[in-house]
Amino acid sequence: MSDTNPESSNFNALNTDVTESILSLLPIPSLVRFSSVSKLWRSIITSLPPSPSPSPWLFLFGIHNTSSFHNQSFAFDPLSNSWLRLPFPPSLPSLHLLGSDRFLFTTAPRFSFSPFLKPNWRFTSPVPFPRINPLLAVFSSNLILVGGVGSIGGLVNIDDRSPVQIYDTTLDSWQLCPPLPQSFPSAAHESLSSALCKRRFYVFDINSSFISSFSLDTHTWSDVQTLRPPGLLFAFLNSCGDDTLVLGGMCNSSDRGFSFNLWRIEEGSMEFSEIAIMPEALLFGLVGGDNEDEDDGNRFRSLKCVGAGCLVYVFNEDGHKKYPACVCEIGLENGGKCRWRSVPPLPSPVNKFHKLVSFCSTVSITDVFHSDATHIGA
């Protein structure tokens, strides 16, 4: 569309500051589409301040063990209620892929990281203790690696407890700190959940409900506690905002039966207060059937919960169900209510994967505009 198109002439006549204010309210996928309207709009959109979206996106990276051709990646924008199909990160082995806070990481053949929408891999200096599937977080200009497993002759060594490893991206150097407390039955990523909150890195065991936190200032671990609301089967820890911990987990109680609940967690005391329960129709829509079909919780074991900011996503990792999902917008202040809604299906075709990497992250227009992401629509 040209600059003289009558449909855009009135909008083009607006003051540039007014135009920027209007465009800044739009979802990012809409901005990507509108950037093709005219040269003026493209110029304004590309010059918008790169402030992150207030509503974190959900990212899914599906990995096929034997054929990289079947790898796929997607991102869900909650403001436009739509998915984007992303190009799968090229060049590096995908089996050891991790994601956190606008970055992708791979632990093999060397530890490296890249912005998730603009692949530009940067290798770090050698990791003192190479890990498979560690917990990972980004803070300031540093990375923290906790747990994971090592290998001996290509075999996983589950008894190997490595130190916490902190990487300074400015100095390209690693610092070793005390390892994850031995009370945790496993250091494997699959059985642990983590959250970064108030300069502390929390580690929660999904099954045993053990929890401990690592201070980013003193480099020490807190005492191990047990965080288990009544009837809890398994749960995942998330940070919502900069100062709030939220536990999302599957319960089975005599009065409610099976339910997926969210609790707000008080730091230090680890006391919990219930803030939301997923509507039954959404819960059984994630796994199929109704609550009378089975009397055990095994069919819920493929559910996973990830969250950031004011959003918590719950989805089914079973590829045969094409990853149905729902999202809860958490109102933690002034008695705000929590609002659940379903997420549209992934855009077809969707392959079957052996591993699914999932995480939440804020996104800016700069991240998307200069990537190869394709808007799919609601």
Coordinates of C-alpha atoms in Angstrom, one line a residue:
M1 CA 0.0 0.0 0.0
S2 CA 1.4 3.4 -1.0
D3 CA 1.7 6.5 1.2
T4 CA -1.1 8.1 -0.8
N5 CA -3.6 5.4 -0.2
P6 CA -6.9 7.2 0.9
E7 CA -7.5 4.6 3.7
S8 CA -4.3 5.7 5.5
S9 CA -4.2 9.4 4.5
N10 CA -6.2 10.6 7.6
F11 CA -4.0 8.6 9.9
N12 CA -0.9 9.8 8.3
A13 CA -2.0 13.4 8.9
L14 CA -1.9 12.9 12.7
N15 CA 0.9 14.3 14.7
T16 CA 3.8 11.8 15.0
D17 CA 3.6 11.8 18.8
V18 CA -0.1 11.0 18.6
T19 CA 0.5 8.2 16.1
E20 CA 3.2 6.7 18.3
S21 CA 0.9 6.8 21.3
I22 CA -1.9 5.0 19.3
L23 CA 0.5 2.4 17.8
S24 CA 2.1 1.7 21.2
L25 CA -1.3 0.3 22.4
L26 CA -1.5 -2.3 19.7
P27 CA -0.4 -6.0 20.1
I28 CA 3.0 -6.7 18.5
P29 CA 1.7 -9.0 15.7
S30 CA -0.6 -6.1 14.6
L31 CA 2.3 -3.8 14.5
V32 CA 4.2 -6.2 12.3
R33 CA 1.3 -6.3 9.8
F34 CA 0.8 -2.5 10.0
S35 CA 4.4 -1.8 9.2
S36 CA 3.7 -2.8 5.6
V37 CA 0.9 -0.1 5.2
S38 CA 3.3 2.7 4.3
K39 CA 6.8 4.0 4.7
L40 CA 5.7 6.4 7.3
W41 CA 4.1 3.7 9.5
R42 CA 7.1 1.5 9.0
S43 CA 9.4 4.3 10.1
I44 CA 7.2 5.1 13.2
I45 CA 6.8 1.5 14.2
T46 CA 10.5 0.6 13.9
S47 CA 11.4 3.7 16.0
L48 CA 9.0 2.9 18.8
P49 CA 10.8 2.4 22.2
P50 CA 11.7 -1.2 22.6
S51 CA 9.7 -1.6 25.8
P52 CA 8.7 -5.3 26.5
S53 CA 5.0 -6.3 26.2
P54 CA 3.4 -6.3 29.7
S55 CA 1.9 -9.7 29.0
P56 CA 4.5 -12.4 28.7
W57 CA 4.4 -14.7 25.7
L58 CA 4.4 -18.5 25.8
F59 CA 7.1 -20.2 23.8
L60 CA 7.1 -23.8 22.7
F61 CA 10.1 -25.5 20.9
G62 CA 9.2 -29.0 19.8
I63 CA 12.3 -31.3 19.3
H64 CA 12.4 -34.5 17.3
N65 CA 15.2 -36.9 18.4
T66 CA 16.1 -38.3 15.0
S67 CA 15.0 -35.7 12.4
S68 CA 15.7 -32.0 12.8
F69 CA 13.4 -31.5 9.8
H70 CA 10.4 -32.2 12.2
N71 CA 11.5 -29.6 14.8
Q72 CA 9.0 -26.8 15.2
S73 CA 8.7 -23.6 17.3
F74 CA 5.8 -21.4 18.2
A75 CA 5.0 -18.3 20.3
F76 CA 1.7 -17.2 21.7
D77 CA 0.9 -13.5 22.1
P78 CA -1.9 -13.2 24.8
L79 CA -2.9 -9.6 23.7
S80 CA -3.8 -10.6 20.2
N81 CA -4.8 -14.1 21.3
S82 CA -2.8 -15.6 18.4
W83 CA 0.2 -17.8 17.6
L84 CA 3.3 -17.0 15.6
R85 CA 5.2 -19.7 13.9
L86 CA 8.9 -19.2 14.5
P87 CA 11.9 -20.5 12.5
F88 CA 13.6 -23.2 14.5
P89 CA 17.0 -22.1 15.8
P90 CA 19.6 -23.3 13.2
S91 CA 23.1 -24.8 13.3
L92 CA 23.4 -26.1 16.9
P93 CA 22.2 -29.5 18.3
S94 CA 18.6 -29.1 19.6
L95 CA 18.4 -32.0 22.1
H96 CA 20.0 -29.9 24.8
L97 CA 18.0 -26.7 24.2
L98 CA 16.8 -24.5 27.1
G99 CA 15.0 -21.2 27.2
S100 CA 14.7 -18.3 29.7
D101 CA 13.9 -14.6 29.7
R102 CA 14.3 -13.7 25.9
F103 CA 17.2 -16.1 25.4
L104 CA 17.8 -19.6 24.1
F105 CA 20.6 -21.8 25.5
T106 CA 22.3 -25.0 24.4
T107 CA 24.6 -27.0 26.6
A108 CA 26.3 -29.0 23.8
P109 CA 28.7 -29.2 22.2
R110 CA 29.6 -26.1 24.2
F111 CA 27.5 -23.9 26.3
S112 CA 26.1 -21.0 24.2
F113 CA 23.2 -18.6 24.1
S114 CA 21.3 -16.4 21.7
P115 CA 18.3 -14.1 21.6
F116 CA 15.3 -16.3 20.9
L117 CA 13.9 -14.4 17.9
K118 CA 17.2 -13.3 16.3
P119 CA 19.6 -16.3 16.4
N120 CA 23.1 -15.1 16.9
W121 CA 24.8 -17.8 19.0
R122 CA 27.5 -16.7 21.4
F123 CA 29.8 -19.4 22.9
T124 CA 30.9 -19.0 26.4
S125 CA 34.3 -19.9 27.9
P126 CA 34.3 -23.6 28.8
V127 CA 31.8 -24.5 31.6
P128 CA 33.8 -25.9 34.6
F129 CA 31.1 -28.6 35.2
P130 CA 29.3 -29.4 31.9
R131 CA 25.6 -30.1 32.6
I132 CA 22.7 -31.8 30.8
N133 CA 19.3 -30.1 31.4
P134 CA 20.3 -27.7 34.2
L135 CA 17.9 -25.2 35.7
L136 CA 18.8 -21.8 34.3
A137 CA 17.9 -18.1 34.8
V138 CA 19.0 -14.7 33.6
F139 CA 19.7 -11.9 36.0
S140 CA 21.4 -8.5 35.4
S141 CA 24.2 -9.4 33.0
N142 CA 24.7 -12.9 34.4
L143 CA 23.4 -16.4 34.0
I144 CA 22.9 -19.0 36.8
L145 CA 23.0 -22.7 36.2
V146 CA 21.8 -25.1 39.0
G147 CA 21.6 -28.8 39.1
G148 CA 21.4 -30.8 35.9
V149 CA 23.3 -34.0 35.4
G150 CA 26.8 -34.8 34.1
S151 CA 27.9 -37.8 32.0
I152 CA 30.7 -40.4 32.1
G153 CA 31.5 -42.0 28.8
G154 CA 28.3 -40.8 27.4
L155 CA 26.3 -42.2 30.3
V156 CA 24.3 -40.0 32.6
N157 CA 25.8 -39.7 36.1
I158 CA 22.8 -39.1 38.4
D159 CA 24.9 -39.0 41.5
D160 CA 27.1 -36.1 40.3
R161 CA 26.1 -32.9 42.2
S162 CA 28.0 -30.0 40.6
P163 CA 28.4 -26.5 42.2
V164 CA 26.1 -23.7 41.2
Q165 CA 27.7 -22.0 38.2
I166 CA 27.3 -18.3 37.6
Y167 CA 28.4 -16.8 34.3
D168 CA 29.3 -13.2 33.8
T169 CA 28.5 -12.2 30.2
T170 CA 30.7 -9.1 30.4
L171 CA 33.8 -10.9 31.6
D172 CA 33.1 -14.2 29.9
S173 CA 34.0 -16.0 33.2
W174 CA 32.4 -18.6 35.5
Q175 CA 32.1 -18.5 39.2
L176 CA 31.5 -21.7 41.3
C177 CA 29.2 -21.6 44.3
P178 CA 27.7 -24.2 46.7
P179 CA 25.7 -27.0 45.0
L180 CA 22.0 -27.7 45.3
P181 CA 21.3 -29.1 48.8
Q182 CA 21.4 -32.9 49.0
S183 CA 17.9 -33.1 50.4
F184 CA 16.6 -32.9 46.8
P185 CA 16.2 -36.5 45.5
S186 CA 17.4 -35.5 42.0
A187 CA 19.2 -32.8 40.3
A188 CA 17.5 -33.5 37.0
H189 CA 15.8 -30.7 35.2
E190 CA 12.7 -32.8 34.5
S191 CA 11.8 -33.2 38.2
L192 CA 12.6 -29.6 39.3
S193 CA 11.0 -26.3 38.9
S194 CA 12.5 -22.9 39.5
A195 CA 11.7 -19.2 39.8
L196 CA 13.7 -16.0 40.2
C197 CA 12.3 -13.5 42.8
K198 CA 13.8 -10.7 44.8
R199 CA 17.4 -11.7 44.1
R200 CA 16.8 -15.3 45.1
F201 CA 16.7 -18.3 42.8
Y202 CA 14.1 -20.8 44.1
V203 CA 14.3 -24.5 43.4
F204 CA 11.2 -26.6 43.9
D205 CA 10.9 -30.4 43.5
I206 CA 7.8 -31.1 41.5
N207 CA 7.1 -34.4 43.2
S208 CA 8.6 -34.2 46.8
S209 CA 7.6 -30.5 47.3
F210 CA 11.0 -29.7 48.7
I211 CA 12.0 -26.0 48.3
S212 CA 15.1 -24.0 48.8
S213 CA 16.5 -20.7 47.6
F214 CA 19.9 -19.5 46.5
S215 CA 20.9 -15.9 47.3
L216 CA 22.4 -14.1 44.3
D217 CA 24.1 -11.7 46.8
T218 CA 25.6 -14.0 49.5
H219 CA 25.8 -17.2 47.3
T220 CA 24.3 -19.3 50.0
W221 CA 21.3 -21.7 50.1
S222 CA 18.4 -21.4 52.5
D223 CA 17.3 -24.4 54.6
V224 CA 15.2 -26.9 52.8
Q225 CA 11.5 -26.7 53.5
T226 CA 8.4 -28.6 52.3
L227 CA 5.8 -26.7 50.4
R228 CA 2.7 -28.9 50.0
P229 CA -0.8 -27.6 50.0
P230 CA -3.5 -30.1 51.0
G231 CA -4.2 -32.8 48.4
L232 CA -1.3 -31.7 46.1
L233 CA -0.1 -34.3 43.6
F234 CA 2.5 -32.3 41.8
A235 CA 3.2 -28.6 41.2
F236 CA 5.4 -26.0 39.4
L237 CA 6.9 -22.8 40.9
N238 CA 6.7 -19.5 39.0
S239 CA 7.6 -15.9 39.6
C240 CA 4.8 -13.4 38.8
G241 CA 6.2 -9.9 38.7
D242 CA 9.4 -9.0 40.5
D243 CA 8.3 -9.9 44.0
T244 CA 5.7 -12.6 43.9
L245 CA 6.0 -16.4 43.9
V246 CA 3.1 -18.5 42.6
L247 CA 2.7 -22.2 42.8
G248 CA 0.5 -24.0 40.3
G249 CA -0.3 -27.6 40.8
M250 CA -2.7 -30.5 40.5
C251 CA -4.7 -31.5 43.5
N252 CA -7.1 -34.3 44.5
S253 CA -9.4 -33.6 47.5
S254 CA -12.4 -35.3 48.9
D255 CA -14.6 -32.2 48.4
R256 CA -13.4 -31.0 45.0
G257 CA -12.0 -34.1 43.3
F258 CA -9.3 -33.3 40.8
S259 CA -8.5 -29.6 40.4
F260 CA -5.6 -27.4 39.2
N261 CA -5.0 -24.6 41.7
L262 CA -2.8 -21.6 42.0
W263 CA -1.4 -20.4 45.4
R264 CA 0.5 -17.2 46.3
I265 CA 3.6 -18.1 48.3
E266 CA 5.0 -15.9 51.1
E267 CA 8.8 -15.7 51.0
G268 CA 10.7 -16.9 54.1
S269 CA 7.7 -18.6 55.8
M270 CA 6.6 -20.4 52.6
E271 CA 3.0 -20.0 53.8
F272 CA 0.5 -20.3 50.9
S273 CA -2.9 -18.8 50.1
E274 CA -5.1 -20.0 47.3
I275 CA -5.7 -17.4 44.6
A276 CA -7.4 -19.4 41.8
I277 CA -8.8 -22.7 40.7
M278 CA -9.0 -23.6 37.0
P279 CA -12.6 -24.1 35.8
E280 CA -13.4 -27.8 35.5
A281 CA -14.4 -27.5 31.8
L282 CA -10.9 -26.0 31.0
L283 CA -9.1 -28.7 33.1
F284 CA -10.8 -31.7 31.5
G285 CA -10.5 -30.0 28.1
L286 CA -6.7 -30.2 28.5
V287 CA -6.7 -33.9 29.1
G288 CA -10.0 -35.0 27.4
G289 CA -13.0 -36.7 29.0
D290 CA -14.5 -35.8 32.4
N291 CA -13.7 -36.4 36.0
E292 CA -15.7 -39.7 36.1
D293 CA -13.6 -41.6 33.6
E294 CA -10.7 -42.3 35.9
D295 CA -10.2 -42.3 39.7
D296 CA -6.4 -41.6 39.6
G297 CA -4.3 -38.6 38.6
N298 CA -2.1 -40.3 36.0
R299 CA -3.7 -38.7 33.0
F300 CA -2.9 -35.3 34.5
R301 CA 0.9 -36.0 34.6
S302 CA 1.5 -34.5 31.1
L303 CA 0.2 -31.1 32.3
K304 CA 2.9 -28.4 32.8
C305 CA 2.7 -24.9 34.2
V306 CA 4.9 -21.9 33.3
G307 CA 4.4 -18.3 34.2
A308 CA 5.8 -14.8 34.3
G309 CA 4.5 -11.3 34.9
C310 CA 0.7 -11.5 35.5
L311 CA 0.1 -14.7 33.5
V312 CA 0.3 -18.4 34.2
Y313 CA 0.0 -20.9 31.3
V314 CA -1.1 -24.5 31.8
F315 CA -0.7 -26.9 28.9
N316 CA -0.5 -30.5 28.0
E317 CA 2.9 -31.8 26.9
D318 CA 1.4 -34.8 25.2
G319 CA 2.0 -34.3 21.5
H320 CA -0.9 -36.5 20.5
K321 CA -3.2 -33.8 21.9
K322 CA -1.4 -31.0 20.0
Y323 CA -0.6 -29.2 23.2
P324 CA -3.9 -27.8 24.3
A325 CA -3.4 -24.9 26.7
C326 CA -5.1 -22.3 28.9
V327 CA -3.9 -19.1 30.6
C328 CA -4.8 -17.4 33.9
E329 CA -4.4 -13.7 34.3
I330 CA -3.6 -13.1 38.0
G331 CA -5.0 -10.2 39.9
L332 CA -2.8 -10.1 43.0
E333 CA -3.4 -6.5 44.1
N334 CA -6.5 -4.8 45.6
G335 CA -8.4 -8.1 45.8
G336 CA -8.2 -8.5 42.1
K337 CA -9.8 -11.5 40.5
C338 CA -8.0 -14.2 38.4
R339 CA -9.4 -14.8 34.9
W340 CA -9.0 -18.1 33.1
R341 CA -9.4 -18.6 29.4
S342 CA -8.5 -21.2 26.8
V343 CA -5.7 -20.6 24.3
P344 CA -6.4 -21.2 20.5
P345 CA -5.0 -24.4 19.0
L346 CA -1.6 -24.4 17.5
P347 CA -1.5 -23.6 13.8
S348 CA -1.5 -26.8 11.7
P349 CA 0.4 -28.8 10.8
V350 CA 1.8 -29.7 14.2
N351 CA 4.4 -32.5 14.4
K352 CA 4.9 -35.1 17.1
F353 CA 8.0 -34.4 19.2
H354 CA 10.1 -36.3 21.7
K355 CA 10.8 -33.2 23.8
L356 CA 9.1 -29.9 24.3
V357 CA 11.0 -26.9 25.6
S358 CA 8.7 -24.3 27.1
F359 CA 9.1 -21.0 28.9
C360 CA 7.5 -17.5 29.3
S361 CA 9.1 -14.2 28.4
T362 CA 8.3 -10.6 27.7
V363 CA 8.8 -9.5 24.1
S364 CA 9.4 -6.1 22.5
I365 CA 8.5 -5.0 19.0
T366 CA 12.3 -4.8 18.2
D367 CA 12.6 -8.6 19.0
V368 CA 9.8 -9.5 16.5
F369 CA 10.3 -6.9 13.8
H370 CA 13.8 -7.9 13.0
S371 CA 13.1 -11.7 13.2
D372 CA 11.6 -14.1 10.8
A373 CA 8.5 -14.7 12.9
T374 CA 5.4 -15.3 10.9
H375 CA 2.0 -14.1 12.1
I376 CA -0.5 -16.9 11.9
G377 CA -3.6 -15.2 13.3
A378 CA -6.2 -16.2 15.9

